[in-house]
Short mmCIF file of C-alpha atoms in Angstrom, two decimals:
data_model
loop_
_atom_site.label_atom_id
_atom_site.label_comp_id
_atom_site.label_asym_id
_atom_site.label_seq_id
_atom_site.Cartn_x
_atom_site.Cartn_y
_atom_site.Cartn_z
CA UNK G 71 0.00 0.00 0.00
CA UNK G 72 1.54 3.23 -1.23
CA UNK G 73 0.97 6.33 0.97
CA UNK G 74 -1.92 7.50 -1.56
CA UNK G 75 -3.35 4.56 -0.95
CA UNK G 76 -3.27 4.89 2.53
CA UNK G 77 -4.56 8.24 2.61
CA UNK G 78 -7.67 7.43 0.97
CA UNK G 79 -8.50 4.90 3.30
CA UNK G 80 -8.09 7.10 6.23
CA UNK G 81 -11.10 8.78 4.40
CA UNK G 82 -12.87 5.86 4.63
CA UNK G 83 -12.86 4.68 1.24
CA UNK G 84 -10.96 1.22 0.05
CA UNK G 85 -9.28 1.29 -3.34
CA UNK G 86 -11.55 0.21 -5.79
CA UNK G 87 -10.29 1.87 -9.64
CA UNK G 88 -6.89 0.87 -10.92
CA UNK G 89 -4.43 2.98 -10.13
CA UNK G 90 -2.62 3.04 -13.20
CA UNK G 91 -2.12 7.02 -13.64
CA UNK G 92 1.44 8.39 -13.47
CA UNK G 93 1.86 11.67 -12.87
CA UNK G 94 2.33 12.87 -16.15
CA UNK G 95 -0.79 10.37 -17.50
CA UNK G 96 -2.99 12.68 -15.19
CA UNK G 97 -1.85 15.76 -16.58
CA UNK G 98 -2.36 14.98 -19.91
CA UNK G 99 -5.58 14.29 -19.44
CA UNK G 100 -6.19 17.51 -17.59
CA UNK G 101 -4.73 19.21 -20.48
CA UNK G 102 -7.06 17.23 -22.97
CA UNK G 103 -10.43 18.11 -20.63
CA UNK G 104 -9.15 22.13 -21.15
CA UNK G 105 -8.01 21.32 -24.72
CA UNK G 106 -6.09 24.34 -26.25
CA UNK G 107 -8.18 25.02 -29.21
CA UNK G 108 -11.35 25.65 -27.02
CA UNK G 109 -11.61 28.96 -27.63
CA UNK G 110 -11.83 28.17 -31.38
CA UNK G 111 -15.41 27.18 -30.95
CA UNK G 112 -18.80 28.41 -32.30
CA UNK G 113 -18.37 31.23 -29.64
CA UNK G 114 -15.09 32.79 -31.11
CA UNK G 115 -17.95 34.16 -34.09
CA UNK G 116 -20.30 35.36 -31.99
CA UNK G 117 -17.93 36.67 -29.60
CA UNK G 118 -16.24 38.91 -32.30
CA UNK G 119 -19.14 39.72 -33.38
CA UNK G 120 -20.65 41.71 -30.68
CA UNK G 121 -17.81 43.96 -29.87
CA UNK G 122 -14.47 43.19 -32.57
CA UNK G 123 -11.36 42.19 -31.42
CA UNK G 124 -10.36 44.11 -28.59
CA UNK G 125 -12.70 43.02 -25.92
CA UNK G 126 -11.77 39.26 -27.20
CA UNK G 127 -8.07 39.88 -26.90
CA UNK G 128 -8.17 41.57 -23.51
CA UNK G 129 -10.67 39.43 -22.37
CA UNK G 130 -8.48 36.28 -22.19
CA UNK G 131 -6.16 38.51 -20.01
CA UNK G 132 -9.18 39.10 -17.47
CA UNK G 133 -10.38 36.21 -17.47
CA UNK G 134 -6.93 34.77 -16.86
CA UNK G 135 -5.73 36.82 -14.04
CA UNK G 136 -9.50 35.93 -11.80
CA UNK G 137 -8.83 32.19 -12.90
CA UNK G 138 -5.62 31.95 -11.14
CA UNK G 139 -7.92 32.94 -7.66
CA UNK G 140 -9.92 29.84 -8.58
CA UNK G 141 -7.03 27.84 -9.33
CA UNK G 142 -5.38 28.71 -6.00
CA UNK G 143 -8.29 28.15 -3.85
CA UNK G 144 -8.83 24.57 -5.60
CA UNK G 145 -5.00 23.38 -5.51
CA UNK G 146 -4.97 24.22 -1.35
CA UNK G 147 -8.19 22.36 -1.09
CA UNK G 148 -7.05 19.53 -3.55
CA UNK G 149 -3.67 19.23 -1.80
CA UNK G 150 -5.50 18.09 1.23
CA UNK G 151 -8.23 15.58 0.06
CA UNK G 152 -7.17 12.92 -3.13
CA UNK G 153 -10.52 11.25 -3.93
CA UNK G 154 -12.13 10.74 -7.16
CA UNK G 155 -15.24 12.84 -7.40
CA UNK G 156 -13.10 15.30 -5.03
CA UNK G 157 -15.55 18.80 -5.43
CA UNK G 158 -18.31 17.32 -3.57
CA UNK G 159 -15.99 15.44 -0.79
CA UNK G 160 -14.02 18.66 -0.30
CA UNK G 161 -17.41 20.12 0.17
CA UNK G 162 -18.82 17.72 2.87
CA UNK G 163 -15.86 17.89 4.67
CA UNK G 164 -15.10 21.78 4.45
CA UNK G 165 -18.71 22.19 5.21
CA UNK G 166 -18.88 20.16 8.32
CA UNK G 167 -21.35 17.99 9.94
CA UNK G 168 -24.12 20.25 9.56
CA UNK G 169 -23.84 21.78 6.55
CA UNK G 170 -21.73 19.40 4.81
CA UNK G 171 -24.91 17.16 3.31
CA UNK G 172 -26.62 20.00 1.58
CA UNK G 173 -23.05 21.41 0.68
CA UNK G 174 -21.67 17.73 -0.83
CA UNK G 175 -25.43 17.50 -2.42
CA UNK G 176 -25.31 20.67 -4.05
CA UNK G 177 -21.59 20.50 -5.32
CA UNK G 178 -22.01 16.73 -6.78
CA UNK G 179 -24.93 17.84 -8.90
CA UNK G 180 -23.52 21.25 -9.93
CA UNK G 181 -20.49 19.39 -11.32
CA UNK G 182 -22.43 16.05 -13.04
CA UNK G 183 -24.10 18.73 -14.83
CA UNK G 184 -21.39 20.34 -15.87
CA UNK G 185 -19.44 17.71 -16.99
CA UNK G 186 -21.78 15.53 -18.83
CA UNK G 187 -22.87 19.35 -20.60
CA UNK G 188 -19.02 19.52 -21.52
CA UNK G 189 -18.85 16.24 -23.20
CA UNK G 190 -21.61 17.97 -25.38
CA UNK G 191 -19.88 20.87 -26.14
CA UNK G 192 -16.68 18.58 -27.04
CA UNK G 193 -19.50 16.78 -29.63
CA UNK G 194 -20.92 20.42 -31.01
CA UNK G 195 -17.53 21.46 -31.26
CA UNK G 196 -16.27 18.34 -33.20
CA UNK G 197 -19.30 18.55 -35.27
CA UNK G 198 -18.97 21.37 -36.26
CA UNK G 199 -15.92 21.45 -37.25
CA UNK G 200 -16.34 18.24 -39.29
CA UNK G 201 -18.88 19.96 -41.20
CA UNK G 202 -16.44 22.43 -42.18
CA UNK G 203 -13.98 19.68 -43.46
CA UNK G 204 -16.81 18.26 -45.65
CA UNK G 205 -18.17 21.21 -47.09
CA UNK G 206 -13.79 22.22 -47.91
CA UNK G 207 -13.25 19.14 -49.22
CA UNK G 208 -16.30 18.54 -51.85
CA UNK G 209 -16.37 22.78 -52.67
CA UNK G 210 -17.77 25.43 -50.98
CA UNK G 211 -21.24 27.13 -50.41
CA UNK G 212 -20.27 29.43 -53.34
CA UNK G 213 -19.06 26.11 -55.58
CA UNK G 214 -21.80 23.34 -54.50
CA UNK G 215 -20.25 21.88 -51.56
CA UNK G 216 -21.76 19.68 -49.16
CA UNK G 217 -22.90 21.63 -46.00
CA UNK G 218 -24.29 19.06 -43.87
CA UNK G 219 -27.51 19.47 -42.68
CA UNK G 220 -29.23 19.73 -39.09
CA UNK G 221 -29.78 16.06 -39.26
CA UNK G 222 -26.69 14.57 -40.16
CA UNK G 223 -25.23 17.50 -37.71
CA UNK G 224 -27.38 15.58 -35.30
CA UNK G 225 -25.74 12.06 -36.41
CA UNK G 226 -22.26 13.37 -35.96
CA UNK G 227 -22.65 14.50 -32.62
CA UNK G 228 -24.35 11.34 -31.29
CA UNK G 229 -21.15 9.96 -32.75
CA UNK G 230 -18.85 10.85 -31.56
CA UNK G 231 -20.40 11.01 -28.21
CA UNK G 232 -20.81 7.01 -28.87
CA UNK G 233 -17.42 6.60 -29.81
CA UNK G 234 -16.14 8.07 -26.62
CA UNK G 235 -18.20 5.97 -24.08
CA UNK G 236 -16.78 3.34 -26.05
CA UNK G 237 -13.39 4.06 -26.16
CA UNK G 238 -13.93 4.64 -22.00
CA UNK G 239 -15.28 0.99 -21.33
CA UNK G 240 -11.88 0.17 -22.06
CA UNK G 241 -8.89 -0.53 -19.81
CA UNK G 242 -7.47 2.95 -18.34
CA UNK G 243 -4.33 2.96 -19.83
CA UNK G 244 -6.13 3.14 -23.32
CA UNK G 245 -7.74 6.66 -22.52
CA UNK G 246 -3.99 7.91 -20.58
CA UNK G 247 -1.94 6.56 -23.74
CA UNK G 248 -4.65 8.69 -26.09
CA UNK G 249 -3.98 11.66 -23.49
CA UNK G 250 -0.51 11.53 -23.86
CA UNK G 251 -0.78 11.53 -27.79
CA UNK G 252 -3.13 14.55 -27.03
CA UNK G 253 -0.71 17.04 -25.40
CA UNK G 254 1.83 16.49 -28.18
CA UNK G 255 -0.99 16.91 -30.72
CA UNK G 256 -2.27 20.13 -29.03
CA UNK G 257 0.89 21.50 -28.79
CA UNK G 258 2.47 20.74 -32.09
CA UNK G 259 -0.73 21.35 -33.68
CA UNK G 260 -0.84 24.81 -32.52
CA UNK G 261 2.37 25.93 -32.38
CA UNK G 262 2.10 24.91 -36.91
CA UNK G 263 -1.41 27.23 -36.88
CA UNK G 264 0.51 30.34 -35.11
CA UNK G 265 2.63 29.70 -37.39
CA UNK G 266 1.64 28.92 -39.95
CA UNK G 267 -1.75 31.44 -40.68
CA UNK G 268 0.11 34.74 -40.21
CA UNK G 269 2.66 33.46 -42.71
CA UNK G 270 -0.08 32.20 -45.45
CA UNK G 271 -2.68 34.93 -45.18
CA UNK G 272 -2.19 37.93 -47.49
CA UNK G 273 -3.41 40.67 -45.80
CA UNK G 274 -3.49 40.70 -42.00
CA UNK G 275 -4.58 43.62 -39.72
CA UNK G 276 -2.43 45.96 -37.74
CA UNK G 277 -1.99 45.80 -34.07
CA UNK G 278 -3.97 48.89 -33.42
CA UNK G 279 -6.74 47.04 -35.06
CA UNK G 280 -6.63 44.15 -32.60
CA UNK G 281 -5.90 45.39 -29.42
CA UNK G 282 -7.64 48.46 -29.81
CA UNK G 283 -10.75 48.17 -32.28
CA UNK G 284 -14.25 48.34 -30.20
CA UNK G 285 -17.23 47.14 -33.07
CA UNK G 286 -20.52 46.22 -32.66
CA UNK G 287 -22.69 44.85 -35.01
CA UNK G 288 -26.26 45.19 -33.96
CA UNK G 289 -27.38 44.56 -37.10
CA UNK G 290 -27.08 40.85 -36.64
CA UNK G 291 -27.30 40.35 -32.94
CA UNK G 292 -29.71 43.13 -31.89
CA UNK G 293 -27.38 44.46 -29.33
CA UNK G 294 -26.33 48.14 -28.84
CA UNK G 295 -25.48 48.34 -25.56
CA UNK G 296 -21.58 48.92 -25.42
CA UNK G 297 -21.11 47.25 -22.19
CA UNK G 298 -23.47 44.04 -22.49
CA UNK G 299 -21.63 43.41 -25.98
CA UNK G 300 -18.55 43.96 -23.78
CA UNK G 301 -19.53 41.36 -21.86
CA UNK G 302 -20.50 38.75 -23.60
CA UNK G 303 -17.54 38.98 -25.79
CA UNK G 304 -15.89 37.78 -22.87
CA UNK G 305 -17.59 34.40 -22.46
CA UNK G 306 -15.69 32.67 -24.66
CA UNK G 307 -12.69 32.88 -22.79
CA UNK G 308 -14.43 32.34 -19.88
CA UNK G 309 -15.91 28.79 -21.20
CA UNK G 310 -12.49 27.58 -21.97
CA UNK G 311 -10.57 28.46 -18.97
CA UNK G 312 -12.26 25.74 -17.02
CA UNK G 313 -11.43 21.81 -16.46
CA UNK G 314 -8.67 22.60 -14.47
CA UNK G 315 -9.64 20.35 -12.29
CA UNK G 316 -9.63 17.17 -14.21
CA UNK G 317 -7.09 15.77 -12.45
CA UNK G 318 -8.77 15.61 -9.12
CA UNK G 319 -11.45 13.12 -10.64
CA UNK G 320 -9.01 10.82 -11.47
CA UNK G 321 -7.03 10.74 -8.08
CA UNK G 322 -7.37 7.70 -6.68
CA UNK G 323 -6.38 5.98 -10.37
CA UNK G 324 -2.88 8.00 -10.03
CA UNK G 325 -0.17 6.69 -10.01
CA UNK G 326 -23.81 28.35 -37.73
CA UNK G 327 -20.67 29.04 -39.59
CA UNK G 328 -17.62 28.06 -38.11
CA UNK G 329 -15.92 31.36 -38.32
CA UNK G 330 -12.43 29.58 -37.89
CA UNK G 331 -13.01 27.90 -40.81
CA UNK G 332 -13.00 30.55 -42.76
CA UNK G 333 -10.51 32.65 -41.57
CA UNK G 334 -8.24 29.79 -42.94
CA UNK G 335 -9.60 28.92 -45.93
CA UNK G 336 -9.16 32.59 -46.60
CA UNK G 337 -5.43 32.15 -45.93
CA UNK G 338 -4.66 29.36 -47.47
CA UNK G 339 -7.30 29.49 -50.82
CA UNK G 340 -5.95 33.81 -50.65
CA UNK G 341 -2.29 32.30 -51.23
CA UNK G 342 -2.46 29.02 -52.93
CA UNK G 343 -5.99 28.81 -54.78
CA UNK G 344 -6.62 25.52 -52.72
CA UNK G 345 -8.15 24.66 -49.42
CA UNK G 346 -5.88 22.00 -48.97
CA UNK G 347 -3.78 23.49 -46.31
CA UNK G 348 -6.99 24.91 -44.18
CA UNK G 349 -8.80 21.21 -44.31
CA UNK G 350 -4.93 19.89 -42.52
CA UNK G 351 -4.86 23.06 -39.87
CA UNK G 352 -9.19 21.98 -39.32
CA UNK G 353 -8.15 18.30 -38.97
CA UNK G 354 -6.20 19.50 -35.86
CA UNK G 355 -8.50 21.78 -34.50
CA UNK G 356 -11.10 18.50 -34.75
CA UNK G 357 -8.38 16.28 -33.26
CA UNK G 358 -8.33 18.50 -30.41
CA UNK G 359 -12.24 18.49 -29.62
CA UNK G 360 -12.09 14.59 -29.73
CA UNK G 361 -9.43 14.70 -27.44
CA UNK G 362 -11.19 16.86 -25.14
CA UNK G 363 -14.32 15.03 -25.67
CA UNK G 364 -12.70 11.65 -24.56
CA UNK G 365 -11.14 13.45 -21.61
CA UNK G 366 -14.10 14.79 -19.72
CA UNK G 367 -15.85 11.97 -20.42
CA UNK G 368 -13.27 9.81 -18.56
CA UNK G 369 -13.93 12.99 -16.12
CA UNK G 370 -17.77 13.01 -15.92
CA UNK G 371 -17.83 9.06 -15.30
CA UNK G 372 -15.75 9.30 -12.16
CA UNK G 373 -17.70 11.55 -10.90
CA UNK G 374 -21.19 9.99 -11.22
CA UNK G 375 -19.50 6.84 -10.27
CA UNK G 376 -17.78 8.13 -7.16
CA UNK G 377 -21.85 9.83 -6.07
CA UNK G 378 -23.14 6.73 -6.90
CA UNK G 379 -20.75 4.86 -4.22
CA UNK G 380 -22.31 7.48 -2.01
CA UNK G 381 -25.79 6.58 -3.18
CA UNK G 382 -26.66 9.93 -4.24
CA UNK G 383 -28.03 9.22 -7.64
CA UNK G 384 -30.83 6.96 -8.46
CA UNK G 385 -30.22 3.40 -8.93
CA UNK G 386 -26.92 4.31 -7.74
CA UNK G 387 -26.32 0.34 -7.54
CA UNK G 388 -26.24 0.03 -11.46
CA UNK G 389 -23.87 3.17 -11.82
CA UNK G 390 -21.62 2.17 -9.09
CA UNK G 391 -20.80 -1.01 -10.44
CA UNK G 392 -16.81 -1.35 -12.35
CA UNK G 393 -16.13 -3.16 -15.00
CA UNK G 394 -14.82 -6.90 -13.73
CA UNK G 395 -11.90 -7.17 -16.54
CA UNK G 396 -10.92 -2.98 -17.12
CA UNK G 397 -11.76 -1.82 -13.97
CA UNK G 398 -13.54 1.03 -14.89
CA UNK G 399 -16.62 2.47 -14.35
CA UNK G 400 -18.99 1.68 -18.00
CA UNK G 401 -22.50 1.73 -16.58
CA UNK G 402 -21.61 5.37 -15.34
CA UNK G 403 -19.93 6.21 -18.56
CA UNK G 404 -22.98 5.09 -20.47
CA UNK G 405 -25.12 7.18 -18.77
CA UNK G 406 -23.40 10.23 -19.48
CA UNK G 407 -23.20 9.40 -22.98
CA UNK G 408 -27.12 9.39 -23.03
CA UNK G 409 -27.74 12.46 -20.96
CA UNK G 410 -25.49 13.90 -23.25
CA UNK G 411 -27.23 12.86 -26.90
CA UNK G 412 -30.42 13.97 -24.80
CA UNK G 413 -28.80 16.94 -24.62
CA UNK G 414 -28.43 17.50 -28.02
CA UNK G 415 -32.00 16.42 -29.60
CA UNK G 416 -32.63 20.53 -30.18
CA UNK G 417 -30.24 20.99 -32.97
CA UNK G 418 -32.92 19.70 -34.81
CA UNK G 419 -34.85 22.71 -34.33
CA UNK G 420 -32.51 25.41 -32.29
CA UNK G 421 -30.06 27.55 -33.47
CA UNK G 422 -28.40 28.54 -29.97
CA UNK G 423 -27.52 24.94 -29.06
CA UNK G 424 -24.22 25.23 -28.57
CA UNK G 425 -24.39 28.59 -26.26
CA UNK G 426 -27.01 26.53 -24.00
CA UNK G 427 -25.14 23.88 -24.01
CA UNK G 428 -22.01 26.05 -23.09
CA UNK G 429 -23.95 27.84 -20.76
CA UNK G 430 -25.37 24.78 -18.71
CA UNK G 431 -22.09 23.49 -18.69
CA UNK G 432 -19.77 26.45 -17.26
CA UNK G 433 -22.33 27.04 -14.65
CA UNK G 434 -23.09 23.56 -13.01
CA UNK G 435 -19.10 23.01 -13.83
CA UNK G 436 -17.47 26.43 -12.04
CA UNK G 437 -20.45 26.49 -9.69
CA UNK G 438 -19.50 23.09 -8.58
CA UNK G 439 -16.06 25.00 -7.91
CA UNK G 440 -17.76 28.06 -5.65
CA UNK G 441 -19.37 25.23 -2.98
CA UNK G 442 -15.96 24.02 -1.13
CA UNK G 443 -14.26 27.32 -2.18
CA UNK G 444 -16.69 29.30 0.04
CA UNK G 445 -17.01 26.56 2.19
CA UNK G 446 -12.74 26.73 2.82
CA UNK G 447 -13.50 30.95 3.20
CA UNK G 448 -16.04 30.79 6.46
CA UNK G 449 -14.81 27.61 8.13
CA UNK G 450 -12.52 28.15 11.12
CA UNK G 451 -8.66 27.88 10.29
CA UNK G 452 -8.59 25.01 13.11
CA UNK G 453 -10.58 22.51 11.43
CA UNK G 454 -9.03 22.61 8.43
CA UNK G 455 -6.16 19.78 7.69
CA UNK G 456 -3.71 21.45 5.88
CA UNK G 457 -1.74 19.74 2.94
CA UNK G 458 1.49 20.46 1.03
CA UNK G 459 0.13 23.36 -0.67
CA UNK G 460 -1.18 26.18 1.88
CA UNK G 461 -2.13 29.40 1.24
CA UNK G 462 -2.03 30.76 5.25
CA UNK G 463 -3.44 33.86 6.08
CA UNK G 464 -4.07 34.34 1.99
CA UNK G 465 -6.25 32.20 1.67
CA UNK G 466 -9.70 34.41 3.06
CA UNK G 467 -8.94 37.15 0.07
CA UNK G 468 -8.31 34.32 -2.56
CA UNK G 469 -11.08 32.71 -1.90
CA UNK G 470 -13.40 35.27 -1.36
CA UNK G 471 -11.92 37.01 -4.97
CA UNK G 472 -12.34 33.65 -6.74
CA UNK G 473 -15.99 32.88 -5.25
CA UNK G 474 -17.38 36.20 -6.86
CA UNK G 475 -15.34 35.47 -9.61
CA UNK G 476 -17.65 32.20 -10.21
CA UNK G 477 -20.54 33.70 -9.26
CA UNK G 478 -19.87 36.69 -11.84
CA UNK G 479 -19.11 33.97 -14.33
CA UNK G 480 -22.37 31.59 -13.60
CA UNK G 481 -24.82 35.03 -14.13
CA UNK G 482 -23.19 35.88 -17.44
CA UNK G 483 -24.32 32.69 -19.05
CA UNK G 484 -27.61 33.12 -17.99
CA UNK G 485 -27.73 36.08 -19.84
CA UNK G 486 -29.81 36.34 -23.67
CA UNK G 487 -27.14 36.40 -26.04
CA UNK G 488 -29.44 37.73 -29.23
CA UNK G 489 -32.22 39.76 -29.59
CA UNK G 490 -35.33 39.79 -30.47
CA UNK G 491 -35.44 36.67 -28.20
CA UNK G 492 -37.20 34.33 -30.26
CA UNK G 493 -37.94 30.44 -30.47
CA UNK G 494 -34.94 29.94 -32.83
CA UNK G 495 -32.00 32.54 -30.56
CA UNK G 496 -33.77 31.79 -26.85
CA UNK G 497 -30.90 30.17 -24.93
CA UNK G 498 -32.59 27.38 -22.99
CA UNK G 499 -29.92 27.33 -20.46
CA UNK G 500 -31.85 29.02 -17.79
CA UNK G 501 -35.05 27.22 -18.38
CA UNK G 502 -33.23 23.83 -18.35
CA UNK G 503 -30.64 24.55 -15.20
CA UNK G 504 -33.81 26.09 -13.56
CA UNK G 505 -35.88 22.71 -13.63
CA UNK G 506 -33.04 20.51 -13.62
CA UNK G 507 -31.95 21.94 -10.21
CA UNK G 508 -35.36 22.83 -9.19
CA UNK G 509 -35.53 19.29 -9.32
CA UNK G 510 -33.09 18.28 -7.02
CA UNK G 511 -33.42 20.52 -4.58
CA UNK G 512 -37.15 19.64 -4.25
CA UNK G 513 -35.48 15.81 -3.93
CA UNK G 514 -33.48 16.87 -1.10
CA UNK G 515 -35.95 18.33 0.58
CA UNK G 516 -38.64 16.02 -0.10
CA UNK G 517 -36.61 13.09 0.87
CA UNK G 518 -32.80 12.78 0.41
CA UNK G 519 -32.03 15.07 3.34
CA UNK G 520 -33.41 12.56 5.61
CA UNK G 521 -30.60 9.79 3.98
CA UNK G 522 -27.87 11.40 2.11
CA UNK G 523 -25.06 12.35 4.42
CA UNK G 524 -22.41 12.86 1.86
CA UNK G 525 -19.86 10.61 1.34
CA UNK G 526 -20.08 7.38 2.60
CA UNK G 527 -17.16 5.13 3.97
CA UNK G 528 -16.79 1.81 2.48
CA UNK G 529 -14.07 0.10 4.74
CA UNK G 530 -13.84 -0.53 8.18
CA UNK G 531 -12.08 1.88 10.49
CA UNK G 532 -9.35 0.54 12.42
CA UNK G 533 -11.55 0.60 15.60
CA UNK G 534 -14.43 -1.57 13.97
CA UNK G 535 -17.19 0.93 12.82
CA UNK G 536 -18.11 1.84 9.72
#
């Protein structure tokens, strides 16, 4: 028994997943769930579109400087407890025995949301960039190509979505060996499109232009109010900055147009008369959304699996249960990858899917975060078991910066994102985070308050009890 090992039973729980994860193995799958070309989603249009480059630019730098609060708060916290579905255990214990419950209850929820909503985004992403490579490679919109429609949109996302639970029921050194391939694809991959686009393109825009150019276009999204455009130009960089957190999931196992698209077929078809080149630099863009699909789907089944061993979820026996041969969790990753094509069923009809989808999944993800956060900023210094990483007398400003950060962050993407609001632009997000949660909070206080007491030990102390 290694001292992780030993650790995690003092927390009352035995060793049940393989612990097959090296160090560097969990970190590349951390850095698949973030996946660098996140912020070359569906939202990079729309984001330049309500205010130009500017905001977009200095919005990563924002957004950036608040996430390192978040960051810090999380790595103190993490540093002390190494469990697999480690938000909502930090939260029960942080909380303590009165609060801790309704604390682990809301946290696990908040982030099984978010998480099976991220594989979706992963899906949208991957679709949608797939659609781009089809419609490149048999012409254009202008020259006949193929521009899939909502249906076979539809089939790609279920997909791939399939194709990940799959790849999950197998043996965890699969998914870590794929991780490992993903960091070196991320990182080669985008070091040749920084590269390699300001090189191709023939005309490219002064710096004045990008750090400095405000534009609106209300026009096509029906906003003219400088600072809401302002705002929601930011949320792009605030949906990728999150995952951070991967690792902690897998602890005990350690050891519309796609503007992108045509921004390089510009380039490339600009220089060369051929979209050649921007079908390669979209092939690596994809890569990384499968990737990052893969990744938090490894992510989201620990986490349903590790609530289910503390019978939080219904039929928590069937969701619980690990593969005898792989030792993995597949009834939990299955039911992720269903939530998640539910999830999707409104492309058929929606154009905002992706920003609801986005926008379910930053909230119950980063809210998940603000539970053992504030939880760590009102408990009393003395109860709190310290681990290698302490912040000291820090810690009450971190956390307090980084919880309003998150709660900043969650209203945002509640927000309308077009107007007029109509059947085809209304982001669903609210309406489906409002009943989903409704619906668990009435559950708790119907009837799981009077059971669920967070998480549960499953080995014997050494004095006998349970």
């Amino acid at each position: 028994m290694d001292s992780a090992e030993k650790r995690l039973n003092e927390l009352g729980y035995k060793q049940e997943l393989r612990r097959e994860m090296t160090l560097f193995k969990t970190l590349a799958i951390s850095f698949s769930t973030m996946t660098l070309f996140t912020g070359i989603t569906p939202l990079y249009g729309s984001s330049l579109l309500y205010a130009g480059p500017a905001p977009l630019v200095w919005g990563w730098i924002v957004v950036s400087f608040f996430t390192w609060f978040v960051g810090l708060a999380m790595a103190e916290i993490c540093s002390s407890f190494p469990t697999t579905g480690s938000l909502y255990f930090w939260a029960a214990h942080l909380a303590g025995p009165k609060w801790g419950p309704f604390a682990s209850w809301c946290c696990a929820w908040l982030e099984t949301i978010g998480l099976i909503a991220g594989i979706g985004t992963q899906a949208y992403a991957g679709s949608q960039t797939l659609q781009s490579i089809i419609l490149l490679c048999t012409g254009t919109n202008k020259d006949g190509g193929y521009f899939a429609p909502r249906w076979l949109f539809l089939c790609m996302y279920m997909g791939l979505t399939i194709i990940w639970a799959v790849l999950n029921t197998f043996a965890l050194e699969v998914i870590a060996f794929i991780d490992i391939i993903s960091i070196w694809w991320q990182v080669i991959g985008g070091l040749v499109i920084v590269i390699m686009l300001p090189l191709v393109a023939l005309t490219r825009q002064p710096a004045s232009y990008v750090f400095s150019s405000f534009e609106m276009a209300p026009d096509s999204t029906g906003i003219s109010s400088k600072p809401y455009a302002a705002v929601l130009a930011l949320l792009v960089s605030q949906y990728s900055l999150y995952g951070y957190d991967a690792a902690a999931h897998l602890t005990e196992e350690t050891k519309g147009v796609f503007v992108p698209a045509q921004i390089l077929y510009d380039a490339f078809h600009g220089r060369y008369h051929s979209a050649t080149g921007a079908i390669i630099l979209l092939f690596i863009i994809w890569g990384s959304f499968f990737f990052g699909g893969l990744s938090i789907t490894t992510s989201a089944a620990r986490v349903v699996y590790a609530l289910s061993r503390d019978k939080g979820v219904p039929f928590s026996s069937i969701w619980r249960r690990i593969h005898p041969k792989h030792k993995v969790p597949s009834n939990a990753v299955w039911l992720c990858a269903a939530i998640c094509i539910l999830l999707g069923l409104p492309i058929l009809k929606v154009n905002v899917v992706f920003t609801a989808i986005t926008s379910i999944c930053t909230i119950g993800w980063v809210g998940g975060y603000a539970v053992p956060i504030f939880a760590r900023l009102v408990m009393a210094e003395e109860n709190f078991n310290a681990g290698p990483f302490y912040l000291g007398r820090a810690r009450r400003p971190i956390c307090l910066v980084a919880f309003l950060w998150i709660c900043y962050t969650c209203s945002v993407f509640l927000l309308p994102t077009y107007y007029p609001i109509t059947w085809d632009t209304f982001n669903y997000a609210p309406v489906a985070l409002g009943v989903g949660l409704g619906l668990i909070m009435l559950w708790w206080m119907v009837d799981a308050r009077k059971w669920f007491k967070g998480p549960v030990r499953n080995i014997d102390t050494p004095n006998g009890k349970v």
